[in-house]
mmCIF file of C-alpha atoms in Angstrom:
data_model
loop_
_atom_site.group_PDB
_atom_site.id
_atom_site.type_symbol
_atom_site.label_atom_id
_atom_site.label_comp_id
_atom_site.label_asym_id
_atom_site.label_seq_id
_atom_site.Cartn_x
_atom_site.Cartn_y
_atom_site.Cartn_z
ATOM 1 C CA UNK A 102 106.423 97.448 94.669
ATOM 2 C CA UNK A 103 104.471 100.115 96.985
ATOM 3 C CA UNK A 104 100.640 100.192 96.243
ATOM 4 C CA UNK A 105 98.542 102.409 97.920
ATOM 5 C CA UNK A 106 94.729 101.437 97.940
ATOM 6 C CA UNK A 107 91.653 103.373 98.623
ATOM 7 C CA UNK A 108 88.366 101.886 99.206
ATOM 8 C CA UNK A 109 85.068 102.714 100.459
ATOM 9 C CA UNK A 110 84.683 99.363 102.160
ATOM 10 C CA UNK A 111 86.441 97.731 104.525
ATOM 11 C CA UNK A 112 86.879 95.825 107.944
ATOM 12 C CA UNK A 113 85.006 95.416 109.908
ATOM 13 C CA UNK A 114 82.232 95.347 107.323
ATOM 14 C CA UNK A 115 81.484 91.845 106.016
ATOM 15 C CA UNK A 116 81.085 91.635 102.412
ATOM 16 C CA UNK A 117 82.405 90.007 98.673
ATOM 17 C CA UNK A 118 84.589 92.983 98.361
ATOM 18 C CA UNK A 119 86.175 92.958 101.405
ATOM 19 C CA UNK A 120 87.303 89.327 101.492
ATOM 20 C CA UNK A 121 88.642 90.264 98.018
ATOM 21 C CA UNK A 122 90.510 93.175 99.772
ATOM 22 C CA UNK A 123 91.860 91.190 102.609
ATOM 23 C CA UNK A 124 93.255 87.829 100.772
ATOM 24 C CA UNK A 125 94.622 90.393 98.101
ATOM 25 C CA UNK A 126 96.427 91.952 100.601
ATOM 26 C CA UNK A 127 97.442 89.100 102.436
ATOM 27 C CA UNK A 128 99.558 87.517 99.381
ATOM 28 C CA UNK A 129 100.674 90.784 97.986
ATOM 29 C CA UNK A 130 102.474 91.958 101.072
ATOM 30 C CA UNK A 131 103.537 87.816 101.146
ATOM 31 C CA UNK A 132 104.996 88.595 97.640
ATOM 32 C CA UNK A 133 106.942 91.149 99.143
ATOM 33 C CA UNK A 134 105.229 94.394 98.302
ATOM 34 C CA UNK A 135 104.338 97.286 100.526
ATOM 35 C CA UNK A 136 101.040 98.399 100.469
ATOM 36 C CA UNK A 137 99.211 101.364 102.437
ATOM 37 C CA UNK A 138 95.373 100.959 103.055
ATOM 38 C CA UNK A 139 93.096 104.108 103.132
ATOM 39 C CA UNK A 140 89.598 102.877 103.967
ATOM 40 C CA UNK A 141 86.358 104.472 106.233
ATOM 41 C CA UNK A 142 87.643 104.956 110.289
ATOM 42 C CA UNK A 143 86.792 101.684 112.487
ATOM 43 C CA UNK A 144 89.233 99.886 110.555
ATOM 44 C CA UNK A 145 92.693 98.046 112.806
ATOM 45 C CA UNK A 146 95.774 100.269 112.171
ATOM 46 C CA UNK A 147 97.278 97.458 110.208
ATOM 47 C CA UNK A 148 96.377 94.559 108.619
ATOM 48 C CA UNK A 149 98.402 91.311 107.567
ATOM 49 C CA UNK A 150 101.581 93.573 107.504
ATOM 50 C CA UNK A 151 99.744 96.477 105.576
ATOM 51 C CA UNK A 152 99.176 100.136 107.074
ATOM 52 C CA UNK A 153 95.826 100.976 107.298
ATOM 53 C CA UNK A 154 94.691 104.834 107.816
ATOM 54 C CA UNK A 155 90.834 105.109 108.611
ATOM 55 C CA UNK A 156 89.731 108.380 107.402
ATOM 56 C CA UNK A 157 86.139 109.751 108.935
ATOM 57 C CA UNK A 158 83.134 108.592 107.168
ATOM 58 C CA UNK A 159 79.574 109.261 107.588
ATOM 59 C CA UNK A 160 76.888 106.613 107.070
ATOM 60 C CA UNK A 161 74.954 106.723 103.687
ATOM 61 C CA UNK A 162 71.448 107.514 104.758
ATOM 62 C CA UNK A 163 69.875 105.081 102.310
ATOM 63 C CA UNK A 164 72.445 102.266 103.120
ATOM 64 C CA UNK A 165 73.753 103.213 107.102
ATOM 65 C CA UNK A 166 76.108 99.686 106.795
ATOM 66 C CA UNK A 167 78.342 101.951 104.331
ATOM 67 C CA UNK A 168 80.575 104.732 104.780
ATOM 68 C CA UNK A 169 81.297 107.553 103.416
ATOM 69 C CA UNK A 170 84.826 109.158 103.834
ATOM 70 C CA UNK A 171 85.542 112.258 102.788
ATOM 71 C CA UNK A 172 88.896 112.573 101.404
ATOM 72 C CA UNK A 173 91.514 114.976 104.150
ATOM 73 C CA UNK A 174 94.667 116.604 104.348
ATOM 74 C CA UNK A 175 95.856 113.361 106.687
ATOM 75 C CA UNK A 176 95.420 111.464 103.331
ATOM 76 C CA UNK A 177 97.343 113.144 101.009
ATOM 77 C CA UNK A 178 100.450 113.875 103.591
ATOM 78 C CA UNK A 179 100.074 109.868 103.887
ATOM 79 C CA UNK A 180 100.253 108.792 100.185
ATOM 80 C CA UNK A 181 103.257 112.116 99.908
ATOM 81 C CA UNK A 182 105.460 110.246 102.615
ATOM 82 C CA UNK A 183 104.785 106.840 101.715
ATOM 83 C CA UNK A 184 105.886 107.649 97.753
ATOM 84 C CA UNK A 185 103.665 105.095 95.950
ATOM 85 C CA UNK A 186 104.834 102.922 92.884
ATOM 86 C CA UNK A 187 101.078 102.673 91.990
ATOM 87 C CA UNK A 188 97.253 103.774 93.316
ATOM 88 C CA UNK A 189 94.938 101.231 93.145
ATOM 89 C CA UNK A 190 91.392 102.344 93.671
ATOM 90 C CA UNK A 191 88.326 99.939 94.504
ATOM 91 C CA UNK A 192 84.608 101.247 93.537
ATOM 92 C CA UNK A 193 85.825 104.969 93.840
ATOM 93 C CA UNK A 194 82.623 106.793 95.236
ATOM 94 C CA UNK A 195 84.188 109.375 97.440
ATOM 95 C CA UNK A 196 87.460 108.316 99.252
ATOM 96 C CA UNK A 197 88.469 106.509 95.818
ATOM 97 C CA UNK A 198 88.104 109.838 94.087
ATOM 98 C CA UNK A 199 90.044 111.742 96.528
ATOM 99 C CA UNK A 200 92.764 108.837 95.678
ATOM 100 C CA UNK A 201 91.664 109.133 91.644
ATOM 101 C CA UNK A 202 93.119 112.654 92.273
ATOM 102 C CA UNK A 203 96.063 112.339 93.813
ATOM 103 C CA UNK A 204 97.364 109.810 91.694
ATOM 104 C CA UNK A 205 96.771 112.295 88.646
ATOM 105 C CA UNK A 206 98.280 115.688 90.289
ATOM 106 C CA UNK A 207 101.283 113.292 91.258
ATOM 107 C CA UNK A 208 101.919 111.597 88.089
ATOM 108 C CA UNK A 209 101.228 108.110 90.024
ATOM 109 C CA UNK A 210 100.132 105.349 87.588
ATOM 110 C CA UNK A 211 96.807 104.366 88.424
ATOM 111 C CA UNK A 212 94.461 101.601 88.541
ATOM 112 C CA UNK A 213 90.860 101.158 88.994
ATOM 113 C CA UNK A 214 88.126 98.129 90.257
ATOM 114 C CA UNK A 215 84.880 97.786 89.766
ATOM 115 C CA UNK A 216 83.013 95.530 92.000
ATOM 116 C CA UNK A 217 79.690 96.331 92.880
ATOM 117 C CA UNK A 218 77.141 97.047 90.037
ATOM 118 C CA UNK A 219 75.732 100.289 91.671
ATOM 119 C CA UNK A 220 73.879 101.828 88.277
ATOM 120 C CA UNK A 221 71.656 98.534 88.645
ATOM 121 C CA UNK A 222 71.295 99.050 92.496
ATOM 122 C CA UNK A 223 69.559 102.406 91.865
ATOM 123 C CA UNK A 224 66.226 101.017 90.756
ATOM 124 C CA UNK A 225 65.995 98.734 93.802
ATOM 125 C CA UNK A 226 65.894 102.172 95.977
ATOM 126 C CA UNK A 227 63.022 103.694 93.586
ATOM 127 C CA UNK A 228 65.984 105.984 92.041
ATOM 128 C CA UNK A 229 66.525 104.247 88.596
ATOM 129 C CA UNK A 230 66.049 107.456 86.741
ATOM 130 C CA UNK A 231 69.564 108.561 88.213
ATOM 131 C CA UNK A 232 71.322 105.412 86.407
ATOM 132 C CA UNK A 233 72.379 107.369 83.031
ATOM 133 C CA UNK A 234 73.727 109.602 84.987
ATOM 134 C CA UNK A 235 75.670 107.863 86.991
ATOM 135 C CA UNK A 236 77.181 105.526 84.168
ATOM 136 C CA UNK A 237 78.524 109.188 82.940
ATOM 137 C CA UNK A 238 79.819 110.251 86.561
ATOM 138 C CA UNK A 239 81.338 106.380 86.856
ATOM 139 C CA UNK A 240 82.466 106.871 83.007
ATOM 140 C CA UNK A 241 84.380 109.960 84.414
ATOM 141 C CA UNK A 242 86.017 108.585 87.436
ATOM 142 C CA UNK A 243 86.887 105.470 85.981
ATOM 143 C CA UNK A 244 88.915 106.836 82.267
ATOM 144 C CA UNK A 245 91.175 108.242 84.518
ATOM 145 C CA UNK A 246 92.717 104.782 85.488
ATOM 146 C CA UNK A 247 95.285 103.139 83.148
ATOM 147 C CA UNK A 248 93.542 100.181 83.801
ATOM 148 C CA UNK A 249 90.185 99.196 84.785
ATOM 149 C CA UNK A 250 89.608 95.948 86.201
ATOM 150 C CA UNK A 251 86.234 94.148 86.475
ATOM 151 C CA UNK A 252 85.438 90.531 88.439
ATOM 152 C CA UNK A 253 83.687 88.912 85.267
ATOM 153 C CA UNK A 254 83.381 89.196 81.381
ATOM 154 C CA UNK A 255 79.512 89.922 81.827
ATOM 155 C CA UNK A 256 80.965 93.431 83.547
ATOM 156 C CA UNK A 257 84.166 93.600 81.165
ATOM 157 C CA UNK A 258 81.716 93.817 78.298
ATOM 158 C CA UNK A 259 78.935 95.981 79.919
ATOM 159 C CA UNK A 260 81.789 99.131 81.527
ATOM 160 C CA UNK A 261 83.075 99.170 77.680
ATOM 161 C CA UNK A 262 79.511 99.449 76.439
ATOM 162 C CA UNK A 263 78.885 102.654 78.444
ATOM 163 C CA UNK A 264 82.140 104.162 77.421
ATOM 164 C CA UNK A 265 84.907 102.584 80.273
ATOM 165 C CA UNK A 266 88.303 102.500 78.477
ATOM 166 C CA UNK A 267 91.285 99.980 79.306
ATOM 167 C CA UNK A 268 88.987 97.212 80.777
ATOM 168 C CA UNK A 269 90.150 94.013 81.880
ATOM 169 C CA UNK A 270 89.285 90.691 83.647
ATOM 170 C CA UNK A 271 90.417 90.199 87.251
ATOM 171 C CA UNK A 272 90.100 86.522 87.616
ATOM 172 C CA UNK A 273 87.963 85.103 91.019
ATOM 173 C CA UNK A 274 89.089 83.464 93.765
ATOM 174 C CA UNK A 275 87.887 81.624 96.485
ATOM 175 C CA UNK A 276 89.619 79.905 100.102
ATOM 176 C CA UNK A 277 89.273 76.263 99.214
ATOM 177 C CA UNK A 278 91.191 75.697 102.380
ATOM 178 C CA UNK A 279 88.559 76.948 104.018
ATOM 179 C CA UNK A 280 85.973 76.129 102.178
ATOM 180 C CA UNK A 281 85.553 72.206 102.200
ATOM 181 C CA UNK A 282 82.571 69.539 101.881
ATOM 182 C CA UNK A 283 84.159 68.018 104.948
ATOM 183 C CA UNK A 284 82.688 70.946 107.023
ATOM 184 C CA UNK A 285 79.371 69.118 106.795
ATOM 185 C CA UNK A 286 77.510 68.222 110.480
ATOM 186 C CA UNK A 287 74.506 67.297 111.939
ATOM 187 C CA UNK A 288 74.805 69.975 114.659
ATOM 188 C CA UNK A 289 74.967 72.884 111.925
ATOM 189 C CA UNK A 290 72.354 71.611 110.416
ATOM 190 C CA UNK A 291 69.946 71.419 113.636
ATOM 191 C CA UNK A 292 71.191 75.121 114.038
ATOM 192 C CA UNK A 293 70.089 76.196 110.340
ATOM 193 C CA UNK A 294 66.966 74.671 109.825
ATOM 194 C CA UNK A 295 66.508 76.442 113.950
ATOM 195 C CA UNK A 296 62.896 75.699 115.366
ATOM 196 C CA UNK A 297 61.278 74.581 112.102
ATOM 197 C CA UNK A 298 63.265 71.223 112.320
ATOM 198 C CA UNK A 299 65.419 69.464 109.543
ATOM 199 C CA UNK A 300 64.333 68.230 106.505
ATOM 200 C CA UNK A 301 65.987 66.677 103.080
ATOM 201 C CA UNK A 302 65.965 70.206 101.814
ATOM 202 C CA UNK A 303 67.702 72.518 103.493
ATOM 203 C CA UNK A 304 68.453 75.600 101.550
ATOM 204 C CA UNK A 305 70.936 78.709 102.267
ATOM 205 C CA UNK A 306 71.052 82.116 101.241
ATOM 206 C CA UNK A 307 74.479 83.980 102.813
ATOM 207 C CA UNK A 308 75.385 87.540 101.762
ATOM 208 C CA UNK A 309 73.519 91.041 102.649
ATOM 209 C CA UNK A 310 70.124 91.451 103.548
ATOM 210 C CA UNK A 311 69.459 94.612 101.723
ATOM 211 C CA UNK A 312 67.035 95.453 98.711
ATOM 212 C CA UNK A 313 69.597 94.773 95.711
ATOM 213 C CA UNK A 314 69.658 90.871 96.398
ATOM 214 C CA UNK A 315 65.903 90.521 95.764
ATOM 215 C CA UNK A 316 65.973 88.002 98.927
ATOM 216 C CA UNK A 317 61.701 88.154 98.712
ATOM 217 C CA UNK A 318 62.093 85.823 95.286
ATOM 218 C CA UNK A 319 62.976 82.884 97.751
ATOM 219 C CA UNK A 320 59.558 83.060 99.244
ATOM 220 C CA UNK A 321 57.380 81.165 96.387
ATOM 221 C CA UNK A 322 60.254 78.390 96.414
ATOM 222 C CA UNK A 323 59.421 77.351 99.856
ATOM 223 C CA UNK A 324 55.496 77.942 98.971
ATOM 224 C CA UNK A 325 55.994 75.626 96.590
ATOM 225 C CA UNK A 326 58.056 72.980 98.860
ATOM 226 C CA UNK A 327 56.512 72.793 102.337
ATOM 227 C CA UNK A 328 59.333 70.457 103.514
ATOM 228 C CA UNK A 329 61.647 73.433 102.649
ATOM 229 C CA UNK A 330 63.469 74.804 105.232
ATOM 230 C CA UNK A 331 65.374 78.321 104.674
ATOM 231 C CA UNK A 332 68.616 79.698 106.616
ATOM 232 C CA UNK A 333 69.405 83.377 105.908
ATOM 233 C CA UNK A 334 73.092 84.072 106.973
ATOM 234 C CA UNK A 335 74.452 87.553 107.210
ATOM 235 C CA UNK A 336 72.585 90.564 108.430
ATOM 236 C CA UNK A 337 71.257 94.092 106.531
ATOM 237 C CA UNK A 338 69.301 97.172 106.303
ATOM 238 C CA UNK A 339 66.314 95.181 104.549
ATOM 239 C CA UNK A 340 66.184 92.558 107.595
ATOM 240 C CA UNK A 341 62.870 93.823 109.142
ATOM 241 C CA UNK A 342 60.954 94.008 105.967
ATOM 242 C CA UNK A 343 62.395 90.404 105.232
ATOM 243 C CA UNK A 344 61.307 89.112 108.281
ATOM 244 C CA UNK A 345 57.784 89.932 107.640
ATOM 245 C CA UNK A 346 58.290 88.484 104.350
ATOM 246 C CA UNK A 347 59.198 85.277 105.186
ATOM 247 C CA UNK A 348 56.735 85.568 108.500
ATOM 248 C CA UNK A 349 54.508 82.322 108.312
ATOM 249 C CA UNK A 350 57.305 80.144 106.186
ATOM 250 C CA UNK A 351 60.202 77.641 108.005
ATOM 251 C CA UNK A 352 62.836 80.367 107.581
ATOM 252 C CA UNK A 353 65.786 81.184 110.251
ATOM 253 C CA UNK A 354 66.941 84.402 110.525
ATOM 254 C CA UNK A 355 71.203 83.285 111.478
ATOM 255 C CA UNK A 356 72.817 86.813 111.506
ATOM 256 C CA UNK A 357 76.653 86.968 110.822
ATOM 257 C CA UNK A 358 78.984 83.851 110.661
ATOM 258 C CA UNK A 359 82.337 84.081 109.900
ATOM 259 C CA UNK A 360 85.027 81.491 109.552
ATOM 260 C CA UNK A 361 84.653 77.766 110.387
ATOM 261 C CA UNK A 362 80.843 78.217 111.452
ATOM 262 C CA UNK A 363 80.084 80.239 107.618
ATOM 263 C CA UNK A 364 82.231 76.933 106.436
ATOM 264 C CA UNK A 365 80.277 74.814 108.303
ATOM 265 C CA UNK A 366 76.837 76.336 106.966
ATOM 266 C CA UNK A 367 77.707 76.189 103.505
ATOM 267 C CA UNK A 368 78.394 72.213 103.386
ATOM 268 C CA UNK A 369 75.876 71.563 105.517
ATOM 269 C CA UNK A 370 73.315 73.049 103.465
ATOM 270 C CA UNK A 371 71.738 71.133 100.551
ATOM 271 C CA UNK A 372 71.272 73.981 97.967
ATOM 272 C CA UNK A 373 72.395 77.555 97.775
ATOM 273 C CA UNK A 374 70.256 80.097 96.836
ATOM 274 C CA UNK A 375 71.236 83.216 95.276
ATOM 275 C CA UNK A 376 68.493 84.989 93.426
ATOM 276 C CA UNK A 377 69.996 88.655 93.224
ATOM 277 C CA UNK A 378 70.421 89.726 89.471
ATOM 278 C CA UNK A 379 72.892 92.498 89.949
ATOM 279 C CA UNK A 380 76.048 90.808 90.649
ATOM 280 C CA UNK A 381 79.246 91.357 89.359
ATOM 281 C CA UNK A 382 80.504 88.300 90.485
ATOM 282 C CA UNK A 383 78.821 86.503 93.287
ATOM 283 C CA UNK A 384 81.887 85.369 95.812
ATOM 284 C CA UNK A 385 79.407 83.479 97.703
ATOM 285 C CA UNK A 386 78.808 81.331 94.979
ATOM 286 C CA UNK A 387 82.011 80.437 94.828
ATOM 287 C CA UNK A 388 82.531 79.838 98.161
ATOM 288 C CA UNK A 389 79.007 77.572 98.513
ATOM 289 C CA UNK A 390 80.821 75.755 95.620
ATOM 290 C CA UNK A 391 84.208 75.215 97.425
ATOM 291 C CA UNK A 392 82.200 73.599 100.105
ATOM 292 C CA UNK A 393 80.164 71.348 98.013
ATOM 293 C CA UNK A 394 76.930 72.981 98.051
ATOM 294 C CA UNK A 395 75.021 72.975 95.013
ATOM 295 C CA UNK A 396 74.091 76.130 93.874
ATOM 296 C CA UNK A 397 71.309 77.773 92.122
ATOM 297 C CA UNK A 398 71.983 81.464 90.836
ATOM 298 C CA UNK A 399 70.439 84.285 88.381
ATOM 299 C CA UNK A 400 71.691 83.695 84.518
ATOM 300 C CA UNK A 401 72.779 87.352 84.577
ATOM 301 C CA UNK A 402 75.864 89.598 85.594
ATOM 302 C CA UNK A 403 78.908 87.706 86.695
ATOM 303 C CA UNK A 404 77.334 84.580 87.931
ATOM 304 C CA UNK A 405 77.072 82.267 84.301
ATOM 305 C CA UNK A 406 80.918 83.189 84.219
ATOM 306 C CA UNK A 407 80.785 80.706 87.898
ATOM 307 C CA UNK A 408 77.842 78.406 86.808
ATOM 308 C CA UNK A 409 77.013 76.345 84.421
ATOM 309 C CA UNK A 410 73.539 75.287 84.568
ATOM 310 C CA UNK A 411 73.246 71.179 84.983
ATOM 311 C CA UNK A 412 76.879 70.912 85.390
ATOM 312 C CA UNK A 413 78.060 72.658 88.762
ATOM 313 C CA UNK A 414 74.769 74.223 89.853
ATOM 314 C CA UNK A 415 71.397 75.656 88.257
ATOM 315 C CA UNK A 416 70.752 78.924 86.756
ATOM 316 C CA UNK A 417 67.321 80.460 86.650
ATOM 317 C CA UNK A 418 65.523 83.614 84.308
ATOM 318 C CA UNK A 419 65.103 86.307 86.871
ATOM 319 C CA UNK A 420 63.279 87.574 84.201
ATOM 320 C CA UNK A 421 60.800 84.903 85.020
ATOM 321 C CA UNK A 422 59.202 84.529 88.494
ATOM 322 C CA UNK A 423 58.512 80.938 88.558
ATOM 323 C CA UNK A 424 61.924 79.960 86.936
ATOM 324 C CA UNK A 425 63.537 80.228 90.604
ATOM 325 C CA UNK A 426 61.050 77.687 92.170
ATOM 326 C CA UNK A 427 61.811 75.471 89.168
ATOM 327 C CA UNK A 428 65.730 75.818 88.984
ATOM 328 C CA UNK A 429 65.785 74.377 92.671
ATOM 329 C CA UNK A 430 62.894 71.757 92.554
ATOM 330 C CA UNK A 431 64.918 70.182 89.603
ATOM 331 C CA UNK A 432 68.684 70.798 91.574
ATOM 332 C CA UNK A 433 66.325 68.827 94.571
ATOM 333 C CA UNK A 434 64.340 66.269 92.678
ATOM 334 C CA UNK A 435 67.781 63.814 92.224
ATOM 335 C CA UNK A 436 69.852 62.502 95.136
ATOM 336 C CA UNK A 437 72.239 61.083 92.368
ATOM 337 C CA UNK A 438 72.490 64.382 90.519
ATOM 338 C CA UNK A 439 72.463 66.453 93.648
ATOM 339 C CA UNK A 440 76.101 64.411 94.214
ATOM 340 C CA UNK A 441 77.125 65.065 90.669
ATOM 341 C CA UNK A 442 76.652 68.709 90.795
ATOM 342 C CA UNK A 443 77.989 69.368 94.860
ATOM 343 C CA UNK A 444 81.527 66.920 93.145
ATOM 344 C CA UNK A 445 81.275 69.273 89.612
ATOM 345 C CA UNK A 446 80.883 72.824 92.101
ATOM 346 C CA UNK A 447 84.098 71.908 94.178
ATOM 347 C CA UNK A 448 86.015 70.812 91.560
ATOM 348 C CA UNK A 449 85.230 74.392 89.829
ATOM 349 C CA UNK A 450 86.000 76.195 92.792
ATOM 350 C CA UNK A 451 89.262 74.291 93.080
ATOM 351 C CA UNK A 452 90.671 75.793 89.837
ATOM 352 C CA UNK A 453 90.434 79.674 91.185
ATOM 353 C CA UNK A 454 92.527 80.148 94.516
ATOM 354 C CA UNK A 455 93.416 83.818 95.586
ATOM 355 C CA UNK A 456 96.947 83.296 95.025
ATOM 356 C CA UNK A 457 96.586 83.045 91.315
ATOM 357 C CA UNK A 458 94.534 85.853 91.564
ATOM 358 C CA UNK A 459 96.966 88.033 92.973
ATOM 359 C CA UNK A 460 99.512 86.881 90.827
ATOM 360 C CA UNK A 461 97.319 88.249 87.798
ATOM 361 C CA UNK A 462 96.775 91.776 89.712
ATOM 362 C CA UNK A 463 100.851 92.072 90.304
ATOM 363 C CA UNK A 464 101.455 91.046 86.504
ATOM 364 C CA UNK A 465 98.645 93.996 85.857
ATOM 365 C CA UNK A 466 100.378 96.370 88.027
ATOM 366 C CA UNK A 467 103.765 95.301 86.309
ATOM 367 C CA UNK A 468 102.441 96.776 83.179
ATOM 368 C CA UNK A 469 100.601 99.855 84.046
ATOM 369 C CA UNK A 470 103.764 101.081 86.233
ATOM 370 C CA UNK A 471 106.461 99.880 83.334
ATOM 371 C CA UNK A 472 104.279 100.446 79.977
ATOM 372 C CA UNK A 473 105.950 98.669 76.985
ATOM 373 C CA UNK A 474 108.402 100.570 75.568
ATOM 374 C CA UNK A 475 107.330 102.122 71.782
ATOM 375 C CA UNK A 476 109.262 101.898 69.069
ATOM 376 C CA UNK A 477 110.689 104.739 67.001
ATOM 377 C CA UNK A 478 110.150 104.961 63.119
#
């Protein structure tokens, strides 16, 4: 099969979506399919055996880390020679419209992603009167697809509410080659818990620094537990107002890690943190499980479809501001349950690897490009 994919997001950005992006692409073009990646400039020219055209973007002023590409004539002479079987578009903002239309002027079957829960992002940038609207403007883009897929049932069920059509579950996935309990070391522990020294609690939080992932709620927990000590991994555009957050606390500002050192992190860590409430899936998560770490997320979005609180991690009411201070002083109170929970979170993790995943999406593109046929009274 040739696919053709448009996103607003890709390498080298670090992110949930673009790992998704990147394995997907991996084991489709292992399957045997061709696929053609248009994505913001600053992107390699191929990928894993996939073309990739960058198209020039802009940086969003609110958000400089993402890209906006406006769609050209390079794009649509692309997709014309290349003669897709299918479009698949991911979070269409701008590019993904630009590929929303030229899958409908060229009678290309089309299908659609949704992956990041922007409506919900709007109030954490003082704009949440704009979020009707754009549930109508996402309504609009999205009932164009054939097929909309979303990365949990929390999001199947809430795009249907506001009016998405044709929704359907993408199942998660997660490198559990990668991701391993073995990773665990001494060193990367020194190197997390930084100046402050290490401790028997040594909690994680890996993902963007930016407004949406309520980072701040972490504070209080180590307020509460001055043995605490607190590794932020990843980087953002909320990083300054963080640090003066957590100025004063035993909290180590880590910047990117990638590969065997994010592996590393993860096992070495001895609870995850993850207090942002608009998620529609939480890879992270997942991948903190893989390597044993026991987690403690928001009972909200995507993340109950991952955890299940006092089985394979904690949940907490983010409705509630104590309930995150709680949620982790009971996942810390018990060595013995601590075990339980980091042996529960792999095992969970071990049940959702990407090829399955992609097996789903190529079954899902199987039966938007041949419908069933409909029989005649």
């Amino acid at each position: 099969m040739k696919i053709a994919l448009f996103t607003e997001t890709f390498l080298p950005k670090v992110d949930g979506i673009v790992t998704r992006l990147t394995k997907t692409v991996t084991h489709l073009v292992r399957a045997g399919d061709e696929v053609l990646l248009f994505c913001p400039e600053g992107a390699p020219d191929t990928f894993m055996g996939a073309r990739v055209i960058g198209v020039p973007a802009l940086p969003l002023p609110l958000y400089p880390e993402l890209k906006l590409a406006l769609p050209r004539p390079l794009v649509a002479e692309a997709l014309d020679a290349f003669k897709p079987d299918l479009v698949h578009v991911v979070n269409p903002a701008v590019l993904g419209l630009g590929g929303i239309w030229l899958a409908r002027t060229r009678g290309v079957p089309l299908v659609a992603s949704y992956h990041t829960h922007l409506p919900k992002y709007l109030e954490h940038y003082g704009m949440g009167m704009f979020e009707p609207l754009l549930w109508e403007l996402l309504k609009a883009a999205h009932n164009q697809a054939a097929l909309n897929l979303c990365t949990s049932s929390a999001m199947v069920e809430e795009l249907s509410q506001h009016g998405i059509q044709h929704t359907a579950l993408w199942q998660r996935g997660v490198d559990t080659d990668l991701f391993r309990p073995e990773w665990r070391n001494p060193a990367m522990r020194r190197k997390l818990a930084g100046a402050h020294g290490d401790s028997d609690s040594l909690l994680l939080y890996v993902g963007r620094l930016s407004a949406e992932k309520q980072i701040e709620r972490i504070r209080p927990v180590l307020d509460a537990l001055p043995q605490a000590r607190l590794a932020l991994v990843g980087d953002g555009p909320h990083r300054q107002q963080l640090e003066k957050v957590f100025a004063g606390s035993a909290t180590t500002f880590m910047g990117y890690l990638g590969g065997e050192d994010l592996a590393s992190a993860y096992a070495s860590a001895d609870a995850f943190l993850f207090p942002s409430s608009t998620e529609t899936l939480g890879l992270v998560l997942l991948e903190a499980m893989a390597a044993g770490c026991p987690v403690v997320g928001a009972n909200r979005g995507g993340i109950p479809d991952i955890v299940t609180d006092g089985v394979n991690g904690c949940l907490y009411d983010p409705d509630s501001p104590a309930s995150l201070t709680a949620a982790t002083e009971r996942l810390l109170a018990s060595t013995e349950q601590r075990q339980a929970l980091r042996l529960a979170a792999r095992a969970e993790a071990e049940r959702w690897g990407w090829a399955g995943a992609t097996q789903q999406l190529r079954r899902f593109y199987s039966e938007v490009v041949r419908p069933p046929l409909q029989l005649v009274a």
